[in-house]
CSV table of C-alpha atoms in Angstrom, one decimal:
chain,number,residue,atom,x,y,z
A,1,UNK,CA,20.9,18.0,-19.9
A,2,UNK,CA,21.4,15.0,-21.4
A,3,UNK,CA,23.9,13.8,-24.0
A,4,UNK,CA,22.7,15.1,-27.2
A,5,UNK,CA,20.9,13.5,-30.6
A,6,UNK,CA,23.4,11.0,-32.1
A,7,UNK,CA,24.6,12.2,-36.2
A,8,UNK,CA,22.1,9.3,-36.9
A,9,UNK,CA,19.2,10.9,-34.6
A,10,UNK,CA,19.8,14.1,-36.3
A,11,UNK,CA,20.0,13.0,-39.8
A,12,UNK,CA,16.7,11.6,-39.0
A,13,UNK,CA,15.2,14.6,-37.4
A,14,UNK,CA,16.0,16.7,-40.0
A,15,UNK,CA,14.6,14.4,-42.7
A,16,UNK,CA,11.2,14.9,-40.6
A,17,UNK,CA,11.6,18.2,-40.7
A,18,UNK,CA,12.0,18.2,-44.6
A,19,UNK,CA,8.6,16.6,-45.1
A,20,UNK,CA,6.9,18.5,-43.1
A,21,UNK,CA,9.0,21.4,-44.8
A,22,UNK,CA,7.8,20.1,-48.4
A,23,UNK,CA,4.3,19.7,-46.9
A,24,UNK,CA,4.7,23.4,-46.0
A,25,UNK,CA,5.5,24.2,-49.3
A,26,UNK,CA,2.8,22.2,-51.4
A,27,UNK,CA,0.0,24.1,-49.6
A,28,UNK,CA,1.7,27.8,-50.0
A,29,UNK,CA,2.4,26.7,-53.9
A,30,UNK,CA,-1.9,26.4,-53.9
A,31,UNK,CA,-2.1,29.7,-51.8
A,32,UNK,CA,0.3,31.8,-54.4
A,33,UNK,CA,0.6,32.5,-58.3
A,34,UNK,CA,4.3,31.1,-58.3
A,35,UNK,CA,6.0,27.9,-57.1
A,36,UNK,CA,8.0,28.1,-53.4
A,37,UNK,CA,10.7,25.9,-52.4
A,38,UNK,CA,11.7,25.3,-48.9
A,39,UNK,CA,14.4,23.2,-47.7
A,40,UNK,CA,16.0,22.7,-44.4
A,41,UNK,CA,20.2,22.0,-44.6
A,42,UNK,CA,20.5,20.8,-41.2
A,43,UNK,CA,18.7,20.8,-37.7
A,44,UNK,CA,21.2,21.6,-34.6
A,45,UNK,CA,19.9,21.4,-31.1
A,46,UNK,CA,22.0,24.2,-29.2
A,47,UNK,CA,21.9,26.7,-26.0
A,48,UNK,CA,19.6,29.5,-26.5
A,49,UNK,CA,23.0,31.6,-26.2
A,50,UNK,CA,24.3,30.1,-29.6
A,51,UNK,CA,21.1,30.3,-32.0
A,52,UNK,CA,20.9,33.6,-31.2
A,53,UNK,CA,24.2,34.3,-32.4
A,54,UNK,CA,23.5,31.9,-35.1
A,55,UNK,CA,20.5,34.4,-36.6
A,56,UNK,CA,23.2,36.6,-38.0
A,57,UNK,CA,20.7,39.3,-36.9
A,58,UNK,CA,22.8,42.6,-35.3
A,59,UNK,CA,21.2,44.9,-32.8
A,60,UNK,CA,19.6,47.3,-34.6
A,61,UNK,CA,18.1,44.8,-37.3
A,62,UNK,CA,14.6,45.0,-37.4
A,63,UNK,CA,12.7,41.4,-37.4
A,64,UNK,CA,9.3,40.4,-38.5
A,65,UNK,CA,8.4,37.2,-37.0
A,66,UNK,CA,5.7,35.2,-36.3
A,67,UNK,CA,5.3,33.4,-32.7
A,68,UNK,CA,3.6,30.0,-31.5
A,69,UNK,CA,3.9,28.6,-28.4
A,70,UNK,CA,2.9,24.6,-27.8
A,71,UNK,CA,2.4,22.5,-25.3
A,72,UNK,CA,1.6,18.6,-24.4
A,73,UNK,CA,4.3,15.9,-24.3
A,74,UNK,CA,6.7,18.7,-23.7
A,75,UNK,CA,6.3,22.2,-24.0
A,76,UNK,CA,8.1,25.9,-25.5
A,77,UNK,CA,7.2,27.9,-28.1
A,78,UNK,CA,8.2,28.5,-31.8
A,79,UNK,CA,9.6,31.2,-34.0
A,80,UNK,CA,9.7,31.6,-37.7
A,81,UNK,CA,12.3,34.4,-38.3
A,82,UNK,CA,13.3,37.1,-41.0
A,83,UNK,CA,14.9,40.0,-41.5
A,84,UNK,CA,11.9,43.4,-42.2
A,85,UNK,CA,13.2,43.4,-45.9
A,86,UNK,CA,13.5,39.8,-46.4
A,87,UNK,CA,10.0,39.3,-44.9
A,88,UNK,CA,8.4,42.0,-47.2
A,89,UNK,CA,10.5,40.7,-50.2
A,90,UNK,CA,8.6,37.2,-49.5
A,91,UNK,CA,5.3,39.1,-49.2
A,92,UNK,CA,5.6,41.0,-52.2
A,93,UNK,CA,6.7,38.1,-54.4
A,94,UNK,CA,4.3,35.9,-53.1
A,95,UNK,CA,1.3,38.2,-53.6
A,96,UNK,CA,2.7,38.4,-57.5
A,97,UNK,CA,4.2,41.9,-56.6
A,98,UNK,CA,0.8,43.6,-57.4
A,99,UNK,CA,0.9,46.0,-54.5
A,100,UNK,CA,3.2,48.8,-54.3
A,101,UNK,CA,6.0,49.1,-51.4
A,102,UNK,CA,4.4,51.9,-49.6
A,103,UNK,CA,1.2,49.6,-49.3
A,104,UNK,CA,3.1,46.3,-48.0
A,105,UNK,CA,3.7,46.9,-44.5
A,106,UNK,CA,0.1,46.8,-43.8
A,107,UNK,CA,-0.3,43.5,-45.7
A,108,UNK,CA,2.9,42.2,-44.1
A,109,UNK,CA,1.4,41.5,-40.8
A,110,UNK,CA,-1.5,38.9,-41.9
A,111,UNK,CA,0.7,37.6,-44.9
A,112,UNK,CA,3.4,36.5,-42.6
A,113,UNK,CA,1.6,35.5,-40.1
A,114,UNK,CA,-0.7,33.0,-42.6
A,115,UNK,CA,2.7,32.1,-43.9
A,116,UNK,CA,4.3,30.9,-40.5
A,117,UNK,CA,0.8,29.4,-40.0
A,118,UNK,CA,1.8,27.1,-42.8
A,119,UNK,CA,5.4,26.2,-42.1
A,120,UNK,CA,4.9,26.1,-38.3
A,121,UNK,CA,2.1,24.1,-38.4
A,122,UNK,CA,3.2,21.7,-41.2
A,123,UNK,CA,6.6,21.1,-39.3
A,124,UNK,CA,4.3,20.6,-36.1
A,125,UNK,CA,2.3,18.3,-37.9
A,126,UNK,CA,4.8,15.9,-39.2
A,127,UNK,CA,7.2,15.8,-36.4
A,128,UNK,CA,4.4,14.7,-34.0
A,129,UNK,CA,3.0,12.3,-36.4
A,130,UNK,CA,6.1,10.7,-36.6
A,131,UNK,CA,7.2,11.0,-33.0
A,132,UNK,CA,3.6,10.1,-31.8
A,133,UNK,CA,3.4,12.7,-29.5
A,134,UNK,CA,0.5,14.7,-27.8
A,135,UNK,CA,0.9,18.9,-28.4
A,136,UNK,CA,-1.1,21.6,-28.2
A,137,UNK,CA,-0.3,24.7,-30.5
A,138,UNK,CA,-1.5,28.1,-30.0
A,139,UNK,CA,-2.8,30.9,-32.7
A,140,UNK,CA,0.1,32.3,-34.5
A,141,UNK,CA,0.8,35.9,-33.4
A,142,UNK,CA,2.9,38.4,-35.2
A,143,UNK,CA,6.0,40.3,-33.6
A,144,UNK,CA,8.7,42.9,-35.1
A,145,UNK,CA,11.5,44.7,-33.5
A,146,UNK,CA,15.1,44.2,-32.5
A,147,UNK,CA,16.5,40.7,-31.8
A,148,UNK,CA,15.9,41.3,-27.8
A,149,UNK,CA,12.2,41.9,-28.4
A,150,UNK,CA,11.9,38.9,-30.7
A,151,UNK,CA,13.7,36.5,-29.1
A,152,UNK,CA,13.1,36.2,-26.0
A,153,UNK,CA,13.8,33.2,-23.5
A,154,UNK,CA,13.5,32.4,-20.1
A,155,UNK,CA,17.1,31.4,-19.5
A,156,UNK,CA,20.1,31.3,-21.4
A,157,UNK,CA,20.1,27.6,-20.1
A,158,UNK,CA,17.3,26.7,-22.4
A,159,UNK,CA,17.8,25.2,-25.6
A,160,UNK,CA,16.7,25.2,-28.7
A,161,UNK,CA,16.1,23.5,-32.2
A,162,UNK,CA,17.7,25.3,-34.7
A,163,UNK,CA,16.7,25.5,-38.1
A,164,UNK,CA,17.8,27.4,-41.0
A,165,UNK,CA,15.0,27.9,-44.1
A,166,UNK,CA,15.8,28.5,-47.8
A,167,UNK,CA,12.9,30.1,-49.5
A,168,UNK,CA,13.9,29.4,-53.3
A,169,UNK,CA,11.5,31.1,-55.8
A,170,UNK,CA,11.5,31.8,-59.5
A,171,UNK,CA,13.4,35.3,-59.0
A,172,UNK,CA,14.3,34.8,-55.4
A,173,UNK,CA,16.4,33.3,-52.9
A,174,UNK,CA,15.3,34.5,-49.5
A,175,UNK,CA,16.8,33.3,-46.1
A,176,UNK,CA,14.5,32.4,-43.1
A,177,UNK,CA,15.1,31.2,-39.5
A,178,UNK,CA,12.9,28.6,-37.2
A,179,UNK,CA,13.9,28.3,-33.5
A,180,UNK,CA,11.7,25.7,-31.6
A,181,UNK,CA,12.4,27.0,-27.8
A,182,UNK,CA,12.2,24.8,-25.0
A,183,UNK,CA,13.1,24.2,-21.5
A,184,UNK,CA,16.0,21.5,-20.4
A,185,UNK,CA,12.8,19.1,-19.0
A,186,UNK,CA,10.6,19.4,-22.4
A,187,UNK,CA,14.2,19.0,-24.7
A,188,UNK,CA,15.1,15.6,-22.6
A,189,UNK,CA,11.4,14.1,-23.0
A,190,UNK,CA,12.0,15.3,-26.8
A,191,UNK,CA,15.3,13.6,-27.7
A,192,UNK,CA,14.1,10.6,-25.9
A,193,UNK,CA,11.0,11.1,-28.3
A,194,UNK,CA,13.2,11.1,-31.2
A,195,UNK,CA,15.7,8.4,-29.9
A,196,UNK,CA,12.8,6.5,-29.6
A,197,UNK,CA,11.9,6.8,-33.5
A,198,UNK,CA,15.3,6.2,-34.6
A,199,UNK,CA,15.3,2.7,-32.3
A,200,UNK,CA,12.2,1.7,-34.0
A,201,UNK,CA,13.5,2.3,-37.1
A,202,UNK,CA,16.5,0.3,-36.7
A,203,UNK,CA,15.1,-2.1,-35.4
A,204,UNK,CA,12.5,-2.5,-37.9
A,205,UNK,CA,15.5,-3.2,-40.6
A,206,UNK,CA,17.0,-5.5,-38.7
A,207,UNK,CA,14.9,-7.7,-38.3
């Protein structure tokens, strides 16, 4: 692989990230009774290996996650990550907490999966706005099990965009993951995307 994203490429990357992030979270404040915030500390572009470990998740945690694969200008697929109690937490809260417990794992499926909907696609939206790129995203499609059967990869050579989520509500903090997946030839044409951004930028003050 290539050398990676520069502190300046990656400052920049994650501010795109962060608007499509606040996009994200205008459109679920219109969907629920209570105001979300969502920010994104840092992005970090590592080895497949490494974000896995970085999930936090052990073995016999049990995920609920929703799944969208892309492809176009380069290709992969993306997760939207939480724990099974942190992902009924959200759902609960952002229904108003008018269901009881027993009935939120059936509404968990569609809830999450309209909520990674959101995120996913807002995140998808911005970045290729601002990178000009050409993708193709599939229908979001809901998955739940250990870390093994979640996260799943074609090689421990691929790489991945990390991304760590803060959901802040009014009586909650909850913690999310987003993992963008792709293969060494799709992460190359995407750093060269966003190296291409940053150049424009730069140049544009400059001059």
């Amino acid at each position: 692989m290539k050398d990676n994203l520069s502190p300046l490429e990656i400052d920049a990357l994650t501010e795109i990230f962060n608007i499509g992030i606040g996009r994200a979270a205008n459109a679920l404040n219109k969907m629920v009774s209570q105001p979300v915030d969502l920010t994104i500390p840092k992005v970090e572009i590592v080895s497949n290996k490494i974000a896995k470990s970085k999930l936090k998740f052990t073995s016999d945690t049990e995920i609920s996650a929703v799944i969208q694969r892309f492809e176009g200008d380069f290709k992969g697929q993306a997760l939207l990550m939480f724990s099974k109690e942190s992902g009924l937490q959200l759902v609960s809260t952002l229904l108003g907490n008018k269901f009881p417990p027993e009935a939120l794992s059936d509404l968990e499926q569609d809830s999450l999966v309209e909520i990674g909907n959101v995120i996913l696609n807002a995140c998808f939206g911005t970045v290729i706005n601002f990178l000009k790129s050409s993708i193709k995203i599939e229908m979001p499609e809901f998955i739940q099990g250990d870390i093994n059967k979640v996260y799943v990869y074609s090689s421990e050579n691929d790489w991945s965009l990390y991304i760590k989520v803060k959901f802040t509500l009014p009586d909650d903090n909850i913690e999310g993951f987003i993992s963008f997946i792709m293969d060494i030839t799709s992460l190359e044409i995407f750093q060269e995307s966003v190296r291409k951004f940053v150049f424009g930028i730069t140049k544009n003050n400059k001059a």
